[in-house]
């Protein structure tokens, strides 16, 4: 091979890419611009003064709406960095989406006498950008964000996109260079206000970045230990023995079936027995696999690939895959996961021993949707009405869980929910802004009140989605339920619904620690 010979290869990321080539080549990656300022500069680098003037008489409207669209494009891309607070699923919005919106904006301005905001919002929000959005809650959020940018107010020169006025409209008398200079004057680090998020969102973003880097470092750790201290095998054996001593044995399902038989009047008996069956499956796997790994570490049985992976997880304080497959969704590290499992088993055992609890711990259910359906079913059978006409009303209780000694006549009390992106104001009894550095707060006991033919209030509430874990994104399972989304709760508020939608406020059954 001639010494000046160079081979230029371009490839998408692939696990099958030959490692030898990577080791012997120079590698280049093209990263998309990071930050709103960089995104705006990239967008405006494709324009010039001639392009601005192509809309004839409507050049002022075009310049105003083009800046709005560029801001929206940047915000849609940059919301991703805030994780689930931004969008439940991180969507790959591209320059192509932006370009098609710009050409449609130009076309609609030329063809219509008045500015067709309804058409512009629909084509951008539901088709060009919305075509990628697969989650209904994300679509709601995206439309809320878009309505802030594609609006009549954005045609005013003094219009501000953010409360502080850093991000604002500028006079349309400026040429292309004037717009570029304005973009260059924007702060390098985005403030959460332009996204409609609370300042705490920056903490979430910084934590996500740090966790990603630390996870990568953990994977790069050497597999052998030198010098003093315990060996990997000793740590794994200790961890396995400790968990084995803590986790209870599976529950006697026959005893539960006898004590709580299937009854027409009480659907909760069925819910309990189904929960016990699900937890038993998990407990059997935990006990069997831990006994196997202790034998494998002593050399009594062959260390299979499954056990090898499990031993690695035990060493890294992560939940083994073979447990996660049989378990409920959880992001907790292994030590917290085991403590959570013990709490869940205590909740189920107390139910079996003492009968129906006054307040249900919703986070303790393997499949909370079954419990919610059971509550509706009890009400429907009691009142002799069709279950498909019944839905939940909600009331946040002022009493603490310990003070509620018995359940309500209709519906049920639930506890164990956390609020992300906001907090509950105990004085005014409504949703309010988070305190600085408080990412998650507890929601008081919630009364789920079944009602027939209920009309949803249109004002004074925020329709808040409730998820099992912090990631929020889930897949649709065979039951027709999402693996993560549980249900939505109406929380009282004195702010507009859109304010909390942009804040990314949600209820969570469990945190990641």
Coordinates of C-alpha atoms in Angstrom, one line a residue:
X1 CA 0.0 0.0 0.0
X2 CA 1.4 3.4 -0.9
X3 CA 2.2 5.4 2.2
X4 CA 0.1 8.4 1.1
X5 CA -3.0 6.2 0.4
X6 CA -6.0 7.2 2.4
X7 CA -9.4 5.5 2.6
X8 CA -12.4 7.6 3.7
X9 CA -15.3 5.7 5.3
X10 CA -18.6 7.0 6.6
X11 CA -20.8 4.9 8.7
X12 CA -23.8 5.0 11.0
X13 CA -23.0 3.8 14.6
X14 CA -22.9 0.0 14.4
X15 CA -21.8 -2.7 16.9
X16 CA -20.7 -4.9 14.0
X17 CA -18.1 -2.3 12.8
X18 CA -14.6 -4.0 12.6
X19 CA -12.6 -3.0 15.8
X20 CA -9.3 -3.4 13.9
X21 CA -10.2 -0.5 11.5
X22 CA -11.2 1.7 14.5
X23 CA -7.9 1.0 16.2
X24 CA -5.9 1.9 13.1
X25 CA -7.8 4.9 11.8
X26 CA -8.5 8.5 12.6
X27 CA -12.0 8.9 13.8
X28 CA -14.3 11.9 13.2
X29 CA -17.8 12.4 14.4
X30 CA -20.3 15.2 13.4
X31 CA -22.1 16.4 16.5
X32 CA -25.3 18.4 16.2
X33 CA -24.9 22.0 17.6
X34 CA -25.6 22.1 21.3
X35 CA -27.6 25.0 22.8
X36 CA -30.3 27.3 21.5
X37 CA -27.8 29.9 20.3
X38 CA -25.8 27.4 18.2
X39 CA -29.1 26.0 16.7
X40 CA -30.3 29.5 15.8
X41 CA -27.0 30.3 14.2
X42 CA -27.1 27.1 12.2
X43 CA -30.7 27.9 11.0
X44 CA -29.9 31.5 10.0
X45 CA -26.7 30.5 8.2
X46 CA -28.9 29.0 5.4
X47 CA -30.7 32.3 4.8
X48 CA -29.8 35.6 3.2
X49 CA -31.4 39.1 2.5
X50 CA -32.7 37.9 -0.9
X51 CA -34.5 35.0 0.8
X52 CA -36.1 37.4 3.3
X53 CA -37.5 39.6 0.5
X54 CA -39.1 36.8 -1.5
X55 CA -42.5 37.3 0.3
X56 CA -43.0 40.7 -1.2
X57 CA -45.3 42.9 1.0
X58 CA -45.4 40.5 3.9
X59 CA -41.7 40.7 4.6
X60 CA -42.3 42.0 8.1
X61 CA -44.6 39.1 9.0
X62 CA -42.2 36.6 7.4
X63 CA -39.2 37.9 9.4
X64 CA -41.1 37.8 12.7
X65 CA -42.6 34.3 12.1
X66 CA -39.3 33.0 10.8
X67 CA -37.5 34.0 14.0
X68 CA -40.4 32.4 16.0
X69 CA -40.1 29.2 14.0
X70 CA -36.3 29.1 14.5
X71 CA -36.8 29.5 18.2
X72 CA -39.4 26.8 18.3
X73 CA -37.0 24.5 16.3
X74 CA -34.2 25.1 18.8
X75 CA -36.5 24.7 21.8
X76 CA -37.9 21.4 20.5
X77 CA -34.3 20.0 20.0
X78 CA -32.9 21.3 23.2
X79 CA -35.8 20.1 25.5
X80 CA -34.3 16.6 25.0
X81 CA -31.4 17.4 27.3
X82 CA -33.7 17.7 30.2
X83 CA -34.7 14.1 29.9
X84 CA -38.3 13.2 30.7
X85 CA -39.0 16.8 31.9
X86 CA -38.6 17.9 28.2
X87 CA -40.2 15.0 26.3
X88 CA -41.0 11.5 27.5
X89 CA -39.3 10.1 24.4
X90 CA -36.2 11.9 23.0
X91 CA -37.2 12.7 19.4
X92 CA -34.6 13.2 16.6
X93 CA -36.0 16.5 15.1
X94 CA -33.9 17.4 12.0
X95 CA -33.1 20.4 9.8
X96 CA -35.4 18.9 7.3
X97 CA -38.4 19.4 9.6
X98 CA -37.4 23.1 10.0
X99 CA -36.8 23.6 6.2
X100 CA -40.2 22.2 5.2
X101 CA -41.9 24.5 7.9
X102 CA -40.1 27.5 6.4
X103 CA -41.2 26.7 2.9
X104 CA -44.8 26.2 4.0
X105 CA -44.7 29.5 6.0
X106 CA -43.5 31.3 2.8
X107 CA -46.2 29.6 0.7
X108 CA -49.1 30.3 3.1
X109 CA -48.0 33.9 3.6
X110 CA -48.0 34.4 -0.2
X111 CA -51.3 32.6 -0.9
X112 CA -53.5 33.9 2.0
X113 CA -54.5 37.5 2.5
X114 CA -54.5 37.1 6.3
X115 CA -52.0 35.0 8.3
X116 CA -53.5 31.5 8.6
X117 CA -52.2 30.7 12.1
X118 CA -54.5 27.7 12.5
X119 CA -53.1 26.1 9.3
X120 CA -49.5 27.0 10.3
X121 CA -49.9 25.5 13.8
X122 CA -51.5 22.3 12.4
X123 CA -48.9 21.7 9.7
X124 CA -45.9 22.3 12.0
X125 CA -47.3 20.8 15.2
X126 CA -49.2 17.8 13.9
X127 CA -47.5 16.9 10.6
X128 CA -43.9 18.1 10.2
X129 CA -42.7 17.9 13.8
X130 CA -45.7 16.0 15.2
X131 CA -45.2 13.2 12.7
X132 CA -42.3 12.0 14.8
X133 CA -44.2 12.3 18.1
X134 CA -45.6 8.9 19.2
X135 CA -46.6 9.8 22.8
X136 CA -49.9 11.7 23.4
X137 CA -48.5 13.6 26.4
X138 CA -45.5 14.7 24.3
X139 CA -47.9 15.9 21.6
X140 CA -49.8 17.9 24.1
X141 CA -46.5 19.4 25.3
X142 CA -45.3 20.2 21.8
X143 CA -48.6 21.9 20.8
X144 CA -48.4 24.0 24.0
X145 CA -44.8 25.1 23.2
X146 CA -45.6 25.8 19.5
X147 CA -48.6 28.0 20.4
X148 CA -46.2 30.3 22.3
X149 CA -44.2 30.9 19.1
X150 CA -46.8 30.7 16.3
X151 CA -49.0 33.4 17.7
X152 CA -50.4 36.8 16.8
X153 CA -48.4 38.4 19.6
X154 CA -45.1 37.3 17.9
X155 CA -45.8 39.9 15.2
X156 CA -45.3 42.7 17.7
X157 CA -41.7 44.1 17.8
X158 CA -41.8 44.3 21.6
X159 CA -42.9 40.7 22.0
X160 CA -40.9 38.6 24.5
X161 CA -40.5 34.9 24.3
X162 CA -39.2 34.6 27.8
X163 CA -40.2 36.4 31.0
X164 CA -36.7 38.1 31.4
X165 CA -36.9 39.5 27.9
X166 CA -33.5 38.0 26.9
X167 CA -35.2 36.0 24.1
X168 CA -37.4 38.5 22.2
X169 CA -38.5 39.8 18.8
X170 CA -36.3 42.3 17.1
X171 CA -37.2 45.1 14.6
X172 CA -37.8 43.7 11.0
X173 CA -35.8 46.7 9.6
X174 CA -32.7 44.7 10.4
X175 CA -31.1 42.8 7.6
X176 CA -29.8 39.2 7.7
X177 CA -26.5 40.4 9.3
X178 CA -28.6 42.2 12.1
X179 CA -30.4 38.9 12.9
X180 CA -27.1 37.0 13.1
X181 CA -25.7 39.7 15.4
X182 CA -28.7 39.4 17.7
X183 CA -28.3 35.6 17.8
X184 CA -24.6 36.0 18.6
X185 CA -25.6 38.3 21.6
X186 CA -27.7 35.5 23.2
X187 CA -26.2 33.7 26.3
X188 CA -24.1 30.6 25.5
X189 CA -25.8 28.5 28.2
X190 CA -29.6 28.4 27.8
X191 CA -31.8 29.5 30.7
X192 CA -34.6 27.0 31.5
X193 CA -37.2 29.9 31.2
X194 CA -37.2 29.9 27.4
X195 CA -38.3 26.2 27.6
X196 CA -41.0 27.0 30.1
X197 CA -39.2 24.9 32.7
X198 CA -38.4 25.7 36.3
X199 CA -34.7 26.6 37.2
X200 CA -34.4 23.2 38.9
X201 CA -34.5 21.6 35.4
X202 CA -30.8 22.6 35.1
X203 CA -30.0 20.3 38.1
X204 CA -31.8 17.4 36.4
X205 CA -29.9 18.0 33.2
X206 CA -26.5 18.2 35.0
X207 CA -27.3 15.0 37.0
X208 CA -28.3 13.1 33.8
X209 CA -24.9 14.2 32.2
X210 CA -22.9 13.1 35.2
X211 CA -24.7 9.7 35.5
X212 CA -24.1 8.9 31.9
X213 CA -20.4 9.6 32.3
X214 CA -20.1 7.6 35.5
X215 CA -22.0 4.7 34.0
X216 CA -19.5 4.6 31.1
X217 CA -16.6 4.7 33.6
X218 CA -18.1 1.8 35.6
X219 CA -18.2 -0.3 32.4
X220 CA -14.5 0.5 31.7
X221 CA -13.4 -0.8 35.1
X222 CA -10.7 -3.5 35.1
X223 CA -12.1 -6.9 35.9
X224 CA -9.2 -8.0 38.2
X225 CA -8.4 -6.7 41.7
X226 CA -4.8 -6.2 43.0
X227 CA -3.4 -5.6 46.4
X228 CA -5.4 -5.7 49.6
X229 CA -9.2 -5.6 50.0
X230 CA -11.8 -8.1 49.1
X231 CA -11.8 -9.9 45.8
X232 CA -14.7 -9.6 43.3
X233 CA -15.8 -13.1 44.2
X234 CA -15.9 -12.3 47.9
X235 CA -18.0 -9.2 47.3
X236 CA -20.4 -11.1 45.1
X237 CA -20.8 -13.9 47.6
X238 CA -21.4 -11.5 50.4
X239 CA -24.0 -9.6 48.4
X240 CA -25.8 -12.8 47.4
X241 CA -25.9 -14.1 51.0
X242 CA -27.2 -10.8 52.3
X243 CA -30.0 -10.5 49.8
X244 CA -30.9 -14.2 50.3
X245 CA -31.3 -13.6 54.1
X246 CA -33.4 -10.5 53.5
X247 CA -35.9 -11.5 50.8
X248 CA -38.9 -13.5 52.1
X249 CA -40.0 -16.9 50.7
X250 CA -42.9 -17.0 48.2
X251 CA -46.4 -16.6 49.8
X252 CA -48.7 -19.6 50.1
X253 CA -51.2 -18.8 47.3
X254 CA -53.7 -21.5 48.3
X255 CA -54.0 -20.0 51.7
X256 CA -54.6 -16.5 50.2
X257 CA -57.2 -18.0 47.8
X258 CA -59.1 -19.6 50.7
X259 CA -59.0 -16.5 52.9
X260 CA -59.9 -14.1 50.0
X261 CA -62.1 -16.2 47.5
X262 CA -63.3 -14.7 44.2
X263 CA -66.4 -12.7 45.1
X264 CA -68.9 -10.7 43.0
X265 CA -69.1 -7.9 45.6
X266 CA -65.3 -7.5 46.3
X267 CA -63.0 -7.3 43.2
X268 CA -60.0 -6.6 45.5
X269 CA -59.8 -10.3 46.4
X270 CA -59.0 -11.1 42.8
X271 CA -56.5 -8.1 42.6
X272 CA -54.7 -9.4 45.7
X273 CA -54.4 -13.0 44.5
X274 CA -53.1 -11.8 41.1
X275 CA -50.5 -9.6 42.9
X276 CA -49.4 -12.5 45.0
X277 CA -49.0 -14.7 41.9
X278 CA -46.8 -12.0 40.2
X279 CA -44.7 -11.4 43.3
X280 CA -44.2 -15.2 43.9
X281 CA -42.8 -15.6 40.3
X282 CA -40.2 -12.9 41.1
X283 CA -39.3 -14.3 44.5
X284 CA -38.8 -17.8 43.1
X285 CA -36.4 -16.4 40.5
X286 CA -34.5 -14.4 43.1
X287 CA -34.1 -17.3 45.5
X288 CA -33.2 -19.9 42.8
X289 CA -30.7 -17.6 41.0
X290 CA -28.9 -16.5 44.2
X291 CA -28.6 -20.2 45.4
X292 CA -27.2 -21.1 41.9
X293 CA -24.6 -18.3 42.0
X294 CA -23.4 -19.3 45.4
X295 CA -22.9 -22.8 44.1
X296 CA -21.2 -21.5 41.0
X297 CA -18.8 -19.3 43.0
X298 CA -17.8 -22.5 45.0
X299 CA -17.3 -24.4 41.7
X300 CA -20.2 -26.9 42.4
X301 CA -22.1 -26.0 39.2
X302 CA -21.0 -24.5 35.9
X303 CA -21.0 -20.7 35.7
X304 CA -23.4 -20.1 32.7
X305 CA -23.5 -16.8 30.8
X306 CA -26.7 -15.9 32.6
X307 CA -25.0 -16.3 36.0
X308 CA -21.9 -14.5 34.8
X309 CA -24.0 -11.5 33.9
X310 CA -25.8 -11.7 37.2
X311 CA -22.6 -11.8 39.2
X312 CA -21.4 -8.7 37.3
X313 CA -24.7 -6.9 38.2
X314 CA -24.3 -7.9 41.9
X315 CA -20.7 -6.5 41.9
X316 CA -21.8 -3.2 40.2
X317 CA -24.9 -2.8 42.5
X318 CA -27.3 -3.1 39.6
X319 CA -30.5 -5.2 39.3
X320 CA -29.7 -8.4 37.3
X321 CA -31.5 -8.7 34.0
X322 CA -33.1 -12.1 34.9
X323 CA -34.8 -10.4 37.9
X324 CA -35.8 -7.3 36.0
X325 CA -37.5 -9.4 33.3
X326 CA -39.8 -10.9 36.0
X327 CA -40.1 -7.7 38.0
X328 CA -42.0 -4.4 37.9
X329 CA -40.4 -1.4 36.2
X330 CA -37.8 0.2 38.4
X331 CA -34.7 2.4 38.1
X332 CA -33.4 1.9 41.6
X333 CA -29.9 0.5 42.2
X334 CA -29.7 -3.0 43.6
X335 CA -29.5 -2.1 47.3
X336 CA -32.5 0.3 47.1
X337 CA -34.3 -2.2 44.9
X338 CA -34.1 -4.9 47.5
X339 CA -35.3 -2.6 50.3
X340 CA -38.2 -1.5 48.0
X341 CA -39.1 -5.2 47.3
X342 CA -39.2 -5.8 51.1
X343 CA -41.5 -2.8 51.6
X344 CA -43.8 -4.1 48.8
X345 CA -43.9 -7.6 50.4
X346 CA -44.7 -6.1 53.8
X347 CA -47.6 -4.1 52.2
X348 CA -49.0 -7.4 50.6
X349 CA -48.4 -9.4 53.8
X350 CA -50.2 -6.8 56.0
X351 CA -53.1 -6.9 53.5
X352 CA -53.3 -10.7 53.8
X353 CA -53.0 -10.7 57.6
X354 CA -55.3 -7.7 58.5
X355 CA -57.7 -7.4 55.6
X356 CA -58.3 -4.4 53.2
X357 CA -56.0 -1.4 54.1
X358 CA -57.7 2.0 54.7
X359 CA -55.1 3.7 52.5
X360 CA -53.5 1.7 49.6
X361 CA -49.8 2.2 48.7
X362 CA -50.2 2.5 45.0
X363 CA -46.4 2.1 44.4
X364 CA -46.6 -1.3 46.1
X365 CA -48.7 -2.8 43.3
X366 CA -47.1 -4.9 40.5
X367 CA -49.8 -3.9 38.1
X368 CA -51.6 -0.7 39.5
X369 CA -54.1 -0.6 36.6
X370 CA -55.8 -3.8 37.8
X371 CA -56.3 -2.2 41.2
X372 CA -57.8 0.9 39.6
X373 CA -60.2 -1.2 37.5
X374 CA -61.1 -3.2 40.6
X375 CA -62.1 0.0 42.4
X376 CA -64.3 1.0 39.5
X377 CA -65.8 -2.5 39.3
X378 CA -66.7 -2.5 43.0
X379 CA -68.5 0.8 42.6
X380 CA -70.3 -0.4 39.4
X381 CA -71.5 -3.6 41.0
X382 CA -72.6 -1.9 44.2
X383 CA -74.6 0.8 42.4
X384 CA -75.7 -1.6 39.5
X385 CA -74.5 0.7 36.7
X386 CA -72.4 0.0 33.6
X387 CA -68.6 0.2 34.3
X388 CA -67.8 2.0 31.0
X389 CA -69.8 5.1 32.1
X390 CA -67.8 5.4 35.4
X391 CA -64.6 7.4 35.8
X392 CA -62.6 8.8 38.7
X393 CA -63.0 12.2 40.4
X394 CA -60.1 13.3 42.6
X395 CA -59.7 14.9 46.0
X396 CA -56.4 15.6 47.7
X397 CA -56.9 15.0 51.4
X398 CA -55.8 17.3 54.2
X399 CA -55.4 14.3 56.6
X400 CA -52.3 12.3 56.8
X401 CA -52.3 8.5 55.9
X402 CA -51.9 7.6 59.6
X403 CA -55.0 9.6 60.5
X404 CA -57.3 7.8 58.1
X405 CA -58.3 4.6 59.9
X406 CA -60.9 3.3 57.5
X407 CA -61.5 3.6 53.7
X408 CA -64.3 5.8 52.2
X409 CA -67.7 4.4 51.3
X410 CA -67.1 4.9 47.6
X411 CA -63.7 4.7 45.9
X412 CA -60.4 4.4 47.8
X413 CA -57.5 6.4 49.3
X414 CA -54.1 6.0 47.8
X415 CA -50.7 7.3 48.9
X416 CA -47.0 7.0 47.7
X417 CA -47.1 9.4 44.8
X418 CA -44.3 11.9 44.1
X419 CA -44.6 15.2 42.2
X420 CA -41.8 16.1 39.7
X421 CA -41.5 19.7 38.3
X422 CA -43.8 21.3 40.9
X423 CA -45.0 20.7 44.5
X424 CA -48.2 20.5 46.5
X425 CA -49.0 23.7 48.5
X426 CA -50.5 22.4 51.8
X427 CA -51.7 25.9 52.8
X428 CA -53.6 26.9 49.6
X429 CA -54.3 23.2 48.8
X430 CA -53.2 23.4 45.2
X431 CA -50.3 22.8 42.8
X432 CA -47.5 25.5 43.1
X433 CA -43.9 26.1 42.0
X434 CA -41.1 24.0 43.3
X435 CA -38.7 25.3 45.9
X436 CA -35.1 25.7 44.7
X437 CA -33.1 22.4 44.6
X438 CA -36.2 20.3 45.4
X439 CA -36.7 18.0 42.4
X440 CA -39.3 15.7 43.9
X441 CA -41.9 16.2 46.6
X442 CA -44.6 14.0 48.2
X443 CA -48.2 14.3 47.2
X444 CA -50.6 13.9 50.1
X445 CA -53.2 11.1 50.3
X446 CA -55.4 11.1 47.2
X447 CA -59.1 10.0 47.3
X448 CA -60.2 8.4 44.0
X449 CA -64.0 9.0 43.8
X450 CA -65.8 6.9 41.1
X451 CA -68.6 8.9 39.4
X452 CA -71.0 7.9 36.7
X453 CA -71.1 10.1 33.5
X454 CA -68.7 12.5 35.0
X455 CA -67.9 15.8 33.2
X456 CA -64.2 16.8 33.3
X457 CA -63.7 20.4 34.5
X458 CA -62.1 22.7 31.9
X459 CA -60.6 25.3 34.3
X460 CA -58.9 25.3 37.6
X461 CA -57.2 21.9 37.2
X462 CA -54.1 20.4 35.6
X463 CA -54.6 17.0 34.0
X464 CA -51.4 15.4 35.4
X465 CA -50.1 12.1 34.0
X466 CA -48.9 9.5 36.5
X467 CA -46.0 7.1 35.7
X468 CA -44.4 4.2 37.4
X469 CA -40.8 5.4 37.0
X470 CA -38.8 8.5 36.2
X471 CA -38.2 7.6 32.5
X472 CA -41.9 8.0 31.8
X473 CA -41.6 6.4 28.3
X474 CA -43.2 3.0 28.1
X475 CA -44.3 0.5 25.5
X476 CA -47.9 -0.7 24.9
X477 CA -48.3 -4.1 26.4
X478 CA -50.7 -6.9 25.4
X479 CA -53.2 -5.8 28.0
X480 CA -53.6 -2.5 26.0
X481 CA -51.9 -0.6 28.9
X482 CA -48.6 1.2 28.8
X483 CA -45.8 -0.5 30.7
X484 CA -45.1 2.9 32.4
X485 CA -48.2 5.2 32.3
X486 CA -50.7 4.4 35.0
X487 CA -53.5 7.0 34.8
X488 CA -54.0 10.8 34.8
X489 CA -55.0 12.8 37.9
X490 CA -56.8 16.2 38.0
X491 CA -54.9 18.5 40.4
X492 CA -56.3 21.9 41.5
X493 CA -54.3 24.9 40.4
X494 CA -54.7 28.7 39.9
X495 CA -52.4 28.8 36.9
X496 CA -53.2 27.8 33.3
X497 CA -52.9 24.2 32.3
X498 CA -50.3 25.1 29.6
X499 CA -47.9 26.5 32.3
X500 CA -47.6 23.1 34.0
X501 CA -47.6 21.2 30.6
X502 CA -44.4 23.1 29.6
X503 CA -43.0 22.6 33.1
X504 CA -43.2 18.8 32.4
X505 CA -45.1 18.2 35.7
X506 CA -46.0 14.6 36.4
X507 CA -46.7 12.2 39.2
X508 CA -44.4 9.3 39.9
X509 CA -45.0 6.0 41.8
X510 CA -41.2 5.5 42.5
X511 CA -38.0 7.4 42.2
X512 CA -34.5 6.2 41.2
X513 CA -33.0 6.0 44.7

